[in-house]
Tab-separated table of C-alpha atoms and ligand atoms in Angstrom:
chain	number	residue	atom	x	y	z
P	21	UNK	CA	-186.751	133.590	-75.497
P	22	UNK	CA	-187.300	137.348	-75.290
P	23	UNK	CA	-185.663	139.143	-72.380
P	24	UNK	CA	-186.726	142.691	-71.651
P	25	UNK	CA	-185.985	145.421	-69.113
P	26	UNK	CA	-188.790	145.801	-66.613
P	27	UNK	CA	-188.815	149.209	-64.887
P	28	UNK	CA	-190.782	147.667	-62.020
P	29	UNK	CA	-188.009	145.268	-61.019
P	30	UNK	CA	-185.125	147.276	-62.469
P	31	UNK	CA	-183.871	144.152	-64.263
P	32	UNK	CA	-183.779	142.527	-67.668
P	33	UNK	CA	-186.216	139.617	-67.332
P	34	UNK	CA	-187.505	136.722	-69.363
P	35	UNK	CA	-190.807	137.684	-70.891
P	36	UNK	CA	-193.685	135.368	-70.008
P	37	UNK	CA	-197.252	136.445	-70.727
P	38	UNK	CA	-200.092	135.549	-68.369
P	39	UNK	CA	-201.827	133.461	-71.011
P	40	UNK	CA	-199.697	131.301	-73.231
P	41	UNK	CA	-199.339	132.608	-76.752
P	42	UNK	CA	-201.112	135.919	-76.230
P	43	UNK	CA	-199.852	139.308	-75.040
P	44	UNK	CA	-202.071	142.039	-73.637
P	45	UNK	CA	-200.408	145.399	-74.055
P	46	UNK	CA	-201.369	148.979	-73.241
P	47	UNK	CA	-199.823	152.183	-74.544
P	48	UNK	CA	-200.411	155.659	-73.159
P	49	UNK	CA	-201.516	157.365	-76.327
P	50	UNK	CA	-201.394	160.956	-77.509
P	51	UNK	CA	-203.098	163.982	-76.083
P	52	UNK	CA	-204.767	165.210	-79.244
P	53	UNK	CA	-204.258	168.962	-78.932
P	54	UNK	CA	-201.595	169.431	-81.625
P	55	UNK	CA	-199.613	167.515	-84.266
P	56	UNK	CA	-197.451	164.840	-82.666
P	57	UNK	CA	-193.694	165.583	-82.695
P	58	UNK	CA	-190.782	163.318	-83.556
P	59	UNK	CA	-190.120	162.700	-79.840
P	60	UNK	CA	-193.608	161.241	-79.495
P	61	UNK	CA	-192.939	159.151	-82.575
P	62	UNK	CA	-189.724	157.812	-81.175
P	63	UNK	CA	-191.819	156.242	-78.451
P	64	UNK	CA	-194.619	155.076	-80.756
P	65	UNK	CA	-192.246	153.623	-83.322
P	66	UNK	CA	-190.402	151.759	-80.568
P	67	UNK	CA	-193.704	150.357	-79.304
P	68	UNK	CA	-194.467	149.274	-82.851
P	69	UNK	CA	-191.104	147.508	-83.066
P	70	UNK	CA	-191.784	145.715	-79.784
P	71	UNK	CA	-195.264	144.689	-80.910
P	72	UNK	CA	-194.100	143.513	-84.315
P	73	UNK	CA	-191.302	141.494	-82.724
P	74	UNK	CA	-193.715	139.853	-80.281
P	75	UNK	CA	-195.762	138.816	-83.312
P	76	UNK	CA	-192.641	137.682	-85.158
P	77	UNK	CA	-191.804	135.269	-82.344
P	78	UNK	CA	-195.296	133.836	-82.447
P	79	UNK	CA	-197.473	135.772	-80.012
P	80	UNK	CA	-200.878	137.140	-80.741
P	81	UNK	CA	-200.958	140.706	-79.432
P	82	UNK	CA	-203.999	142.559	-78.137
P	83	UNK	CA	-202.999	146.203	-78.147
P	84	UNK	CA	-204.817	149.178	-76.667
P	85	UNK	CA	-203.735	152.785	-77.159
P	86	UNK	CA	-205.830	155.400	-75.422
P	87	UNK	CA	-206.580	158.838	-76.781
P	88	UNK	CA	-206.535	161.695	-74.296
P	89	UNK	CA	-209.200	164.001	-75.651
P	90	UNK	CA	-209.967	165.991	-72.510
P	91	UNK	CA	-207.359	167.795	-70.405
P	92	UNK	CA	-206.149	171.352	-69.821
P	93	UNK	CA	-204.423	171.568	-73.233
P	94	UNK	CA	-207.279	170.236	-75.355
P	95	UNK	CA	-209.787	172.425	-73.519
P	96	UNK	CA	-207.602	175.488	-73.950
P	97	UNK	CA	-207.090	174.762	-77.656
P	98	UNK	CA	-210.807	174.289	-78.317
P	99	UNK	CA	-211.678	177.483	-76.422
P	100	UNK	CA	-209.076	179.509	-78.291
P	101	UNK	CA	-210.393	178.256	-81.614
P	102	UNK	CA	-214.002	178.682	-80.563
P	103	UNK	CA	-214.960	175.120	-81.507
P	104	UNK	CA	-216.273	172.220	-79.441
P	105	UNK	CA	-213.804	169.949	-77.676
P	106	UNK	CA	-214.948	167.102	-79.914
P	107	UNK	CA	-214.406	169.021	-83.130
P	108	UNK	CA	-211.015	170.207	-81.944
P	109	UNK	CA	-209.734	166.796	-80.836
P	110	UNK	CA	-211.219	164.988	-83.858
P	111	UNK	CA	-209.020	167.069	-86.124
P	112	UNK	CA	-205.770	166.165	-84.329
P	113	UNK	CA	-206.819	162.569	-83.851
P	114	UNK	CA	-207.282	162.215	-87.615
P	115	UNK	CA	-203.861	163.793	-88.229
P	116	UNK	CA	-202.330	161.380	-85.714
P	117	UNK	CA	-203.873	158.407	-87.511
P	118	UNK	CA	-202.453	159.690	-90.804
P	119	UNK	CA	-199.023	160.094	-89.222
P	120	UNK	CA	-198.895	156.601	-87.782
P	121	UNK	CA	-199.816	155.218	-91.178
P	122	UNK	CA	-197.037	157.289	-92.763
P	123	UNK	CA	-194.564	155.721	-90.342
P	124	UNK	CA	-196.004	152.237	-90.878
P	125	UNK	CA	-196.978	151.961	-87.231
P	126	UNK	CA	-199.535	149.177	-86.952
P	127	UNK	CA	-202.902	150.291	-85.668
P	128	UNK	CA	-203.871	149.228	-82.144
P	129	UNK	CA	-206.835	146.892	-81.765
P	130	UNK	CA	-208.572	149.545	-79.686
P	131	UNK	CA	-208.160	153.322	-79.580
P	132	UNK	CA	-210.462	154.204	-76.680
P	133	UNK	CA	-211.163	157.901	-76.159
P	134	UNK	CA	-211.235	159.282	-72.634
P	135	UNK	CA	-214.479	161.177	-73.204
P	136	UNK	CA	-216.208	157.929	-74.145
P	137	UNK	CA	-215.181	156.151	-70.928
P	138	UNK	CA	-216.376	158.498	-68.221
P	139	UNK	CA	-218.663	155.812	-66.712
P	140	UNK	CA	-215.766	153.396	-66.299
P	141	UNK	CA	-213.707	156.103	-64.568
P	142	UNK	CA	-216.561	157.069	-62.268
P	143	UNK	CA	-216.958	153.436	-61.257
P	144	UNK	CA	-213.321	153.236	-60.134
P	145	UNK	CA	-213.446	156.563	-58.283
P	146	UNK	CA	-216.580	155.432	-56.434
P	147	UNK	CA	-214.859	152.271	-55.219
P	148	UNK	CA	-211.760	154.252	-54.193
P	149	UNK	CA	-213.961	156.616	-52.136
P	150	UNK	CA	-215.703	153.666	-50.494
P	151	UNK	CA	-212.380	152.059	-49.621
P	152	UNK	CA	-211.043	155.271	-48.103
P	153	UNK	CA	-208.308	155.550	-50.749
P	154	UNK	CA	-209.806	158.790	-52.061
P	155	UNK	CA	-211.344	161.889	-50.503
P	156	UNK	CA	-213.317	164.914	-51.546
P	157	UNK	CA	-212.102	168.494	-51.240
P	158	UNK	CA	-214.571	171.001	-52.551
P	159	UNK	CA	-215.910	169.625	-55.828
P	160	UNK	CA	-212.784	167.632	-56.578
P	161	UNK	CA	-211.709	164.138	-55.563
P	162	UNK	CA	-208.133	163.154	-54.759
P	163	UNK	CA	-206.289	159.903	-54.340
P	164	UNK	CA	-204.845	159.464	-50.848
P	165	UNK	CA	-201.258	158.344	-51.339
P	166	UNK	CA	-200.880	157.382	-47.674
P	167	UNK	CA	-203.461	154.623	-48.260
P	168	UNK	CA	-201.131	152.850	-50.717
P	169	UNK	CA	-197.859	151.754	-49.058
P	170	UNK	CA	-196.435	150.491	-52.380
P	171	UNK	CA	-196.454	153.998	-53.864
P	172	UNK	CA	-193.136	154.623	-55.681
P	173	UNK	CA	-192.489	150.940	-56.305
P	174	UNK	CA	-192.098	151.761	-60.008
P	175	UNK	CA	-190.164	155.012	-59.957
P	176	UNK	CA	-188.321	154.461	-56.656
P	177	UNK	CA	-188.200	158.247	-56.365
P	178	UNK	CA	-187.586	159.647	-52.887
P	179	UNK	CA	-190.168	162.081	-51.514
P	180	UNK	CA	-187.616	164.896	-51.309
P	181	UNK	CA	-187.142	164.764	-55.101
P	182	UNK	CA	-190.778	164.651	-55.876
P	183	UNK	CA	-191.420	168.314	-56.395
P	184	UNK	CA	-189.100	168.569	-59.353
P	185	UNK	CA	-190.599	165.515	-61.081
P	186	UNK	CA	-194.238	166.108	-60.522
P	187	UNK	CA	-196.513	168.053	-62.869
P	188	UNK	CA	-198.546	169.903	-60.228
P	189	UNK	CA	-201.767	171.517	-61.414
P	190	UNK	CA	-202.470	175.003	-60.142
P	191	UNK	CA	-205.994	174.034	-59.118
P	192	UNK	CA	-204.809	171.357	-56.754
P	193	UNK	CA	-203.924	173.550	-53.765
P	194	UNK	CA	-206.553	171.985	-51.542
P	195	UNK	CA	-204.970	168.548	-51.264
P	196	UNK	CA	-204.221	166.879	-47.910
P	197	UNK	CA	-200.712	165.920	-48.992
P	198	UNK	CA	-198.602	167.342	-51.752
P	199	UNK	CA	-198.321	164.151	-53.802
P	200	UNK	CA	-202.016	163.283	-53.601
P	201	UNK	CA	-203.340	163.615	-57.108
P	202	UNK	CA	-206.707	164.417	-58.572
P	203	UNK	CA	-209.024	161.667	-59.756
P	204	UNK	CA	-211.869	163.999	-60.552
P	205	UNK	CA	-211.869	167.768	-61.103
P	206	UNK	CA	-214.934	169.728	-60.073
P	207	UNK	CA	-216.737	171.475	-62.952
P	208	UNK	CA	-215.650	174.968	-63.988
P	209	UNK	CA	-217.677	177.433	-65.995
P	210	UNK	CA	-215.646	177.558	-69.196
P	211	UNK	CA	-214.784	173.856	-69.212
P	212	UNK	CA	-216.673	170.845	-70.494
P	213	UNK	CA	-218.046	168.734	-67.642
P	214	UNK	CA	-220.015	165.555	-67.107
P	215	UNK	CA	-222.899	165.082	-64.674
P	216	UNK	CA	-222.155	161.837	-62.854
P	217	UNK	CA	-222.850	159.966	-59.622
P	218	UNK	CA	-219.695	161.426	-58.088
P	219	UNK	CA	-220.602	164.970	-59.084
P	220	UNK	CA	-220.229	167.358	-61.978
P	221	UNK	CA	-216.788	167.653	-63.435
P	222	UNK	CA	-214.169	165.945	-65.572
P	223	UNK	CA	-211.675	163.160	-64.973
P	224	UNK	CA	-208.041	163.627	-64.002
P	225	UNK	CA	-205.512	162.388	-66.536
P	226	UNK	CA	-204.223	159.337	-64.637
P	227	UNK	CA	-207.607	157.708	-64.033
P	228	UNK	CA	-208.223	157.557	-67.788
P	229	UNK	CA	-205.493	155.021	-68.360
P	230	UNK	CA	-206.508	152.822	-65.411
P	231	UNK	CA	-210.113	152.725	-66.599
P	232	UNK	CA	-209.409	152.126	-70.263
P	233	UNK	CA	-206.628	149.585	-69.809
P	234	UNK	CA	-208.577	147.457	-67.330
P	235	UNK	CA	-211.734	147.628	-69.453
P	236	UNK	CA	-210.072	146.173	-72.547
P	237	UNK	CA	-207.263	144.085	-71.083
P	238	UNK	CA	-208.436	142.918	-67.657
P	239	UNK	CA	-207.377	143.935	-64.149
P	240	UNK	CA	-203.967	142.339	-64.560
P	241	UNK	CA	-202.264	142.407	-67.932
P	242	UNK	CA	-198.829	141.837	-69.434
P	243	UNK	CA	-197.236	145.020	-70.749
P	244	UNK	CA	-197.691	148.716	-70.134
P	245	UNK	CA	-195.481	150.925	-72.241
P	246	UNK	CA	-194.740	154.635	-72.716
P	247	UNK	CA	-191.991	157.228	-72.631
P	248	UNK	CA	-189.715	157.593	-69.571
P	249	UNK	CA	-191.330	160.892	-68.601
P	250	UNK	CA	-194.482	158.956	-67.758
P	251	UNK	CA	-192.868	156.774	-65.065
P	252	UNK	CA	-193.496	159.426	-62.466
P	253	UNK	CA	-196.090	160.449	-61.587
P	254	UNK	CA	-198.382	159.091	-64.316
P	255	UNK	CA	-197.591	155.394	-64.180
P	256	UNK	CA	-196.994	155.415	-60.451
P	257	UNK	CA	-200.452	156.912	-60.051
P	258	UNK	CA	-202.004	154.417	-62.420
P	259	UNK	CA	-200.603	151.590	-60.281
P	260	UNK	CA	-201.883	153.171	-57.043
P	261	UNK	CA	-205.421	153.673	-58.374
P	262	UNK	CA	-205.731	150.369	-60.197
P	263	UNK	CA	-204.269	148.159	-57.475
P	264	UNK	CA	-206.276	149.921	-54.742
P	265	UNK	CA	-209.390	149.389	-56.844
P	266	UNK	CA	-208.893	145.743	-57.826
P	267	UNK	CA	-206.711	144.421	-55.020
P	268	UNK	CA	-204.617	142.762	-57.753
P	269	UNK	CA	-201.295	143.399	-59.415
P	270	UNK	CA	-201.970	145.834	-62.270
P	271	UNK	CA	-199.200	145.123	-64.791
P	272	UNK	CA	-196.381	142.577	-64.997
P	273	UNK	CA	-193.944	144.371	-67.323
P	274	UNK	CA	-193.475	148.128	-67.405
P	275	UNK	CA	-191.423	149.097	-70.438
P	276	UNK	CA	-190.206	152.641	-71.012
P	277	UNK	CA	-188.599	154.252	-74.012
P	278	UNK	CA	-185.974	156.922	-73.466
P	279	UNK	CA	-186.351	160.369	-74.951
P	280	UNK	CA	-185.337	161.917	-78.214
P	281	UNK	CA	-183.329	165.128	-78.170
P	282	UNK	CA	-182.408	167.255	-81.182
P	283	UNK	CA	-178.798	168.150	-82.010
P	284	UNK	CA	-177.883	167.511	-78.349
P	285	UNK	CA	-180.622	169.645	-76.844
P	286	UNK	CA	-184.063	169.149	-75.448
P	287	UNK	CA	-186.573	169.802	-78.206
P	288	UNK	CA	-188.547	172.981	-77.672
P	289	UNK	CA	-190.445	175.430	-79.797
P	290	UNK	CA	-188.567	178.399	-78.340
P	291	UNK	CA	-185.192	176.910	-79.354
P	292	UNK	CA	-186.376	176.392	-82.920
P	293	UNK	CA	-185.423	172.703	-82.807
P	294	UNK	CA	-188.944	171.354	-82.529
P	295	UNK	CA	-190.118	169.100	-85.373
P	296	UNK	CA	-193.323	167.328	-86.148
P	297	UNK	CA	-193.279	164.417	-88.561
P	298	UNK	CA	-194.914	166.680	-91.112
P	299	UNK	CA	-192.117	169.262	-90.762
P	300	UNK	CA	-189.540	166.653	-91.756
P	301	UNK	CA	-191.585	165.309	-94.645
P	302	UNK	CA	-192.161	168.788	-96.012
P	303	UNK	CA	-188.372	169.271	-95.962
P	304	UNK	CA	-188.195	166.287	-98.323
P	305	UNK	CA	-187.200	163.474	-95.952
P	306	UNK	CA	-188.653	160.050	-96.652
P	307	UNK	CA	-190.859	158.591	-93.901
P	308	UNK	CA	-188.933	155.330	-94.004
P	309	UNK	CA	-185.629	157.112	-93.376
P	310	UNK	CA	-187.236	158.789	-90.362
P	311	UNK	CA	-188.548	155.457	-89.127
P	312	UNK	CA	-185.164	153.828	-89.646
P	313	UNK	CA	-183.457	156.569	-87.663
P	314	UNK	CA	-185.983	156.260	-84.847
P	315	UNK	CA	-185.641	152.499	-84.474
P	316	UNK	CA	-181.897	152.238	-84.933
P	317	UNK	CA	-180.928	153.508	-81.472
P	318	UNK	CA	-181.563	151.139	-78.582
P	319	UNK	CA	-184.788	152.165	-76.857
P	320	UNK	CA	-183.196	152.649	-73.446
P	321	UNK	CA	-180.578	155.080	-74.754
P	322	UNK	CA	-181.177	158.736	-75.383
P	323	UNK	CA	-181.630	159.285	-79.108
P	324	UNK	CA	-179.837	162.325	-80.431
P	325	UNK	CA	-181.686	163.289	-83.585
P	326	UNK	CA	-179.501	165.154	-86.102
P	327	UNK	CA	-179.966	165.923	-89.776
P	328	UNK	CA	-176.640	164.319	-90.414
P	329	UNK	CA	-177.973	161.148	-88.773
P	330	UNK	CA	-181.112	161.349	-90.869
P	331	UNK	CA	-179.103	161.610	-94.033
P	332	UNK	CA	-177.042	158.572	-92.985
P	333	UNK	CA	-180.287	156.707	-92.307
P	334	UNK	CA	-181.421	157.561	-95.834
P	335	UNK	CA	-178.133	156.279	-97.277
P	336	UNK	CA	-178.348	153.020	-95.324
P	337	UNK	CA	-181.870	152.476	-96.526
P	338	UNK	CA	-180.829	153.130	-100.108
P	339	UNK	CA	-178.002	150.629	-99.775
P	340	UNK	CA	-180.478	147.939	-98.756
P	341	UNK	CA	-182.877	148.914	-101.521
P	342	UNK	CA	-180.113	148.913	-104.103
P	343	UNK	CA	-179.087	145.474	-102.983
P	344	UNK	CA	-182.647	144.239	-103.543
P	345	UNK	CA	-182.710	145.764	-107.030
P	346	UNK	CA	-179.356	144.169	-107.842
P	347	UNK	CA	-180.586	140.867	-106.532
P	348	UNK	CA	-183.646	140.919	-108.765
P	349	UNK	CA	-181.559	141.551	-111.823
P	350	UNK	CA	-178.710	139.178	-110.885
P	351	UNK	CA	-177.887	136.516	-113.440
P	352	UNK	CA	-179.729	133.257	-112.999
P	353	UNK	CA	-178.780	129.623	-113.320
P	354	UNK	CA	-180.652	126.351	-112.751
P	355	UNK	CA	-178.785	125.019	-109.759
P	356	UNK	CA	-179.190	126.571	-106.334
P	357	UNK	CA	-176.245	127.822	-104.344
P	358	UNK	CA	-176.148	125.891	-101.049
P	359	UNK	CA	-174.244	128.726	-99.363
P	360	UNK	CA	-177.304	130.982	-99.509
P	361	UNK	CA	-179.485	128.905	-97.256
P	362	UNK	CA	-176.757	128.878	-94.587
P	363	UNK	CA	-176.176	132.614	-94.844
P	364	UNK	CA	-179.887	133.312	-94.370
P	365	UNK	CA	-180.053	130.938	-91.428
P	366	UNK	CA	-177.100	132.664	-89.799
P	367	UNK	CA	-178.614	136.116	-90.391
P	368	UNK	CA	-181.923	135.089	-88.855
P	369	UNK	CA	-180.127	133.623	-85.859
P	370	UNK	CA	-178.196	136.886	-85.370
P	371	UNK	CA	-181.310	138.993	-85.814
P	372	UNK	CA	-183.247	136.995	-83.222
P	373	UNK	CA	-180.346	136.861	-80.812
P	374	UNK	CA	-180.090	140.657	-80.881
P	375	UNK	CA	-183.815	141.290	-80.597
P	376	UNK	CA	-184.242	138.701	-77.833
P	377	UNK	CA	-181.634	140.555	-75.795
P	378	UNK	CA	-183.812	143.472	-74.654
P	379	UNK	CA	-184.445	144.441	-78.297
P	380	UNK	CA	-180.801	145.089	-79.062
P	381	UNK	CA	-181.434	146.576	-82.467
P	382	UNK	CA	-177.764	147.236	-83.313
P	383	UNK	CA	-176.906	143.546	-83.068
P	384	UNK	CA	-180.057	142.615	-84.988
P	385	UNK	CA	-179.309	145.078	-87.795
P	386	UNK	CA	-175.672	144.096	-88.049
P	387	UNK	CA	-176.763	140.513	-88.783
P	388	UNK	CA	-178.749	141.866	-91.740
P	389	UNK	CA	-175.885	144.028	-93.017
P	390	UNK	CA	-173.514	141.097	-92.771
P	391	UNK	CA	-175.896	139.041	-94.892
P	392	UNK	CA	-176.118	141.789	-97.505
P	393	UNK	CA	-172.329	142.032	-97.623
P	394	UNK	CA	-171.928	138.301	-98.208
P	395	UNK	CA	-174.739	138.112	-100.761
P	396	UNK	CA	-173.371	141.085	-102.655
P	397	UNK	CA	-170.074	139.223	-103.012
P	398	UNK	CA	-171.881	136.163	-104.345
P	399	UNK	CA	-174.137	137.881	-106.877
P	400	UNK	CA	-171.274	140.005	-108.154
P	401	UNK	CA	-169.449	137.118	-109.727
P	402	UNK	CA	-171.695	134.047	-109.592
P	403	UNK	CA	-175.173	133.444	-110.966
P	404	UNK	CA	-177.787	132.236	-108.497
P	405	UNK	CA	-181.020	130.342	-109.039
P	406	UNK	CA	-184.546	131.780	-109.097
P	407	UNK	CA	-185.209	129.730	-105.977
P	408	UNK	CA	-182.227	131.369	-104.228
P	409	UNK	CA	-183.620	134.774	-105.081
P	410	UNK	CA	-187.008	133.803	-103.775
P	411	UNK	CA	-185.518	132.576	-100.507
P	412	UNK	CA	-183.615	135.819	-100.038
P	413	UNK	CA	-186.685	137.927	-100.810
P	414	UNK	CA	-188.767	135.826	-98.420
P	415	UNK	CA	-186.210	136.428	-95.701
P	416	UNK	CA	-186.226	140.199	-96.232
P	417	UNK	CA	-190.027	140.199	-96.265
P	418	UNK	CA	-190.015	138.307	-92.964
P	419	UNK	CA	-187.507	140.665	-91.345
P	420	UNK	CA	-189.421	143.637	-92.661
P	421	UNK	CA	-192.531	142.432	-90.835
P	422	UNK	CA	-190.591	143.643	-87.770
P	423	UNK	CA	-188.558	146.587	-89.074
P	424	UNK	CA	-191.117	147.906	-91.588
P	425	UNK	CA	-188.594	150.002	-93.488
P	426	UNK	CA	-188.441	148.383	-96.928
P	427	UNK	CA	-190.734	149.125	-99.837
P	428	UNK	CA	-191.486	145.464	-100.501
P	429	UNK	CA	-194.663	143.878	-101.693
P	430	UNK	CA	-197.165	144.797	-104.339
P	431	UNK	CA	-198.528	148.289	-104.321
P	432	UNK	CA	-201.015	149.983	-106.548
P	433	UNK	CA	-198.880	151.563	-109.237
P	434	UNK	CA	-199.434	155.004	-110.719
P	435	UNK	CA	-201.415	155.052	-113.950
P	436	UNK	CA	-198.530	155.983	-116.246
P	437	UNK	CA	-196.500	153.030	-114.960
P	438	UNK	CA	-199.408	150.665	-115.523
P	439	UNK	CA	-199.493	152.054	-119.064
P	440	UNK	CA	-195.803	151.230	-119.555
P	441	UNK	CA	-196.382	147.675	-118.304
P	442	UNK	CA	-199.248	147.285	-120.752
P	443	UNK	CA	-197.213	148.706	-123.622
P	444	UNK	CA	-194.486	146.188	-122.887
P	445	UNK	CA	-197.007	143.360	-122.879
P	446	UNK	CA	-198.248	144.446	-126.281
P	447	UNK	CA	-194.685	144.721	-127.597
P	448	UNK	CA	-194.007	141.174	-126.401
P	449	UNK	CA	-197.106	139.909	-128.126
P	450	UNK	CA	-195.884	141.557	-131.351
P	451	UNK	CA	-192.527	139.884	-130.673
P	452	UNK	CA	-190.922	143.318	-130.513
P	453	UNK	CA	-188.544	142.102	-127.834
P	454	UNK	CA	-186.191	145.042	-128.165
P	455	UNK	CA	-188.928	147.439	-127.158
P	456	UNK	CA	-190.203	145.112	-124.425
P	457	UNK	CA	-186.715	144.902	-122.930
P	458	UNK	CA	-186.230	148.647	-123.155
P	459	UNK	CA	-189.402	149.271	-121.152
P	460	UNK	CA	-188.466	146.592	-118.640
P	461	UNK	CA	-185.084	148.271	-118.109
P	462	UNK	CA	-186.698	151.686	-117.737
P	463	UNK	CA	-189.010	150.308	-115.087
P	464	UNK	CA	-186.130	148.563	-113.336
P	465	UNK	CA	-184.375	151.912	-112.983
P	466	UNK	CA	-187.520	153.210	-111.338
P	467	UNK	CA	-187.361	150.322	-108.857
P	468	UNK	CA	-190.127	148.266	-110.458
P	469	UNK	CA	-189.240	144.705	-111.250
P	470	UNK	CA	-191.310	142.717	-113.739
P	471	UNK	CA	-191.639	138.993	-113.676
P	472	UNK	CA	-193.287	137.061	-116.500
P	473	UNK	CA	-195.215	134.157	-115.059
P	474	UNK	CA	-197.691	131.692	-116.528
P	475	UNK	CA	-200.495	133.728	-114.981
P	476	UNK	CA	-199.217	136.879	-116.673
P	477	UNK	CA	-196.893	139.665	-115.682
P	478	UNK	CA	-196.245	140.334	-111.984
P	479	UNK	CA	-194.363	143.229	-110.495
P	480	UNK	CA	-192.520	144.142	-107.354
P	481	UNK	CA	-191.841	147.653	-106.144
P	482	UNK	CA	-188.433	148.191	-104.661
P	483	UNK	CA	-188.350	151.927	-104.302
P	484	UNK	CA	-190.730	154.523	-102.983
P	485	UNK	CA	-191.661	156.540	-106.004
X	9	LIG	P1	-197.939	163.181	-74.724
X	9	LIG	O1	-198.865	163.368	-75.907
X	9	LIG	O2	-197.182	164.396	-74.326
X	9	LIG	O3	-198.659	162.550	-73.535
X	9	LIG	O4	-196.811	162.136	-75.169
X	9	LIG	C1	-197.086	160.971	-75.884
X	9	LIG	C2	-195.942	159.983	-75.744
X	9	LIG	O5	-194.724	160.531	-76.267
X	9	LIG	C3	-195.629	159.592	-74.301
X	9	LIG	O6	-195.386	158.191	-74.246
X	9	LIG	C4	-194.392	160.378	-73.969
X	9	LIG	O7	-193.622	159.746	-72.985
X	9	LIG	C5	-193.682	160.376	-75.310
X	9	LIG	N1	-192.725	161.500	-75.473
X	9	LIG	C6	-192.926	162.804	-75.255
X	9	LIG	N2	-191.813	163.533	-75.528
X	9	LIG	C7	-190.876	162.647	-75.957
X	9	LIG	C8	-189.512	162.763	-76.420
X	9	LIG	N3	-188.878	163.927	-76.507
X	9	LIG	N4	-188.876	161.623	-76.769
X	9	LIG	C9	-189.500	160.418	-76.705
X	9	LIG	N5	-190.768	160.252	-76.296
X	9	LIG	C10	-191.470	161.331	-75.923
X	10	LIG	ZN1	-201.355	156.538	-69.397
């Protein structure tokens, strides 16, 4: 049974979805005005881990990640470049999609764009105006915090601290009360705007998420997840708008991922410690080492990203990969080793126990390392059966459906490697076994394992080439 920390209650709780067997989950997605940085990816990779684990324990997951493609930053970027907002945001959205693929983050079921959901936002704002929870000032519309007594139930922040937490827009000076926030911003000359029933203008940031989450997941859903900086005011505001609109509880579990800092300091361009995923890859780091580093700190702890840590992540990954290569080439015998089944069972138990405990990744990973240690001892001096090997590989494949760090499975191989495989086949047919074995060994060193089956040769890739 998964237990997870719920920011709303401030406690680790048993996770129970509204509908048995299915989880409805919403993620505040990127603002597509620039390349996403490794801090953003800490949060997205964590969300991926959570989603993959929910699937691992048997849930179907319906996942929505919104795309913020209209706000001050995207508008400014498009204006500076002299292109349309759409053209500008399309570019960064495509780069984001490439990046999440690089990090093996599973795609959401829906990636709704704010600019394509203006009608849904207008509908909510209209109801909020009718209910007296919102008011007009000039051409803008604000949410009236005093109409929602539960405000701050998520963040529990005292009013006196609010100023330092809140991102206050300069154009919001007309509000009745300082923490009232804008639902709709009146149109400005150099900004894109929409002509709607509530006037000409563009939506505020918070209303986007309420509209898009409720559209795809219903008025009450299971999980809402994002980085800790979103707790206040963004998520607090989402709750106020959504619950005032529907009269129902908005979300059952609010899950927040702590931040990433770099070499002990907040990441910032001016300090020169700001990295996008692409920056790290162009320095030669493997995406899977980056992913491993990002998942290996518990999500509620601050993650201190260092290059030393990244290099250790790379070494750990290589150790696991080397083990898999060794395993494939370990000596075989007919009879299975009964110890292996028990070791795998114990590792899976440890992995689940860790993950079930608020996604305690350190405990989960140590169960895997313990297994590798024990198996290494076995294959070093005792042969194992083909069935044993298969069981071990199946286990690693299963675990990797959650961690997504190992280069398992069949991939399309580069042409020259396919040529080597073919050459070996021909050598075998000619009964030139010396040559066939030489090629097999060469490929093994490259992390490609060949298996001769009745249906022909099969291969497994154990290393990113
Ligand atoms: P943004 O595009 O700024 O709205 O951020 C996208 C996501 O990244 C949000 O869930 C943020 O909370 C998260 N985020 C931003 N900075 C960091 C950071 N330094 N560490 C972890 N997550 C972050
Ligand atoms: Zn949001």
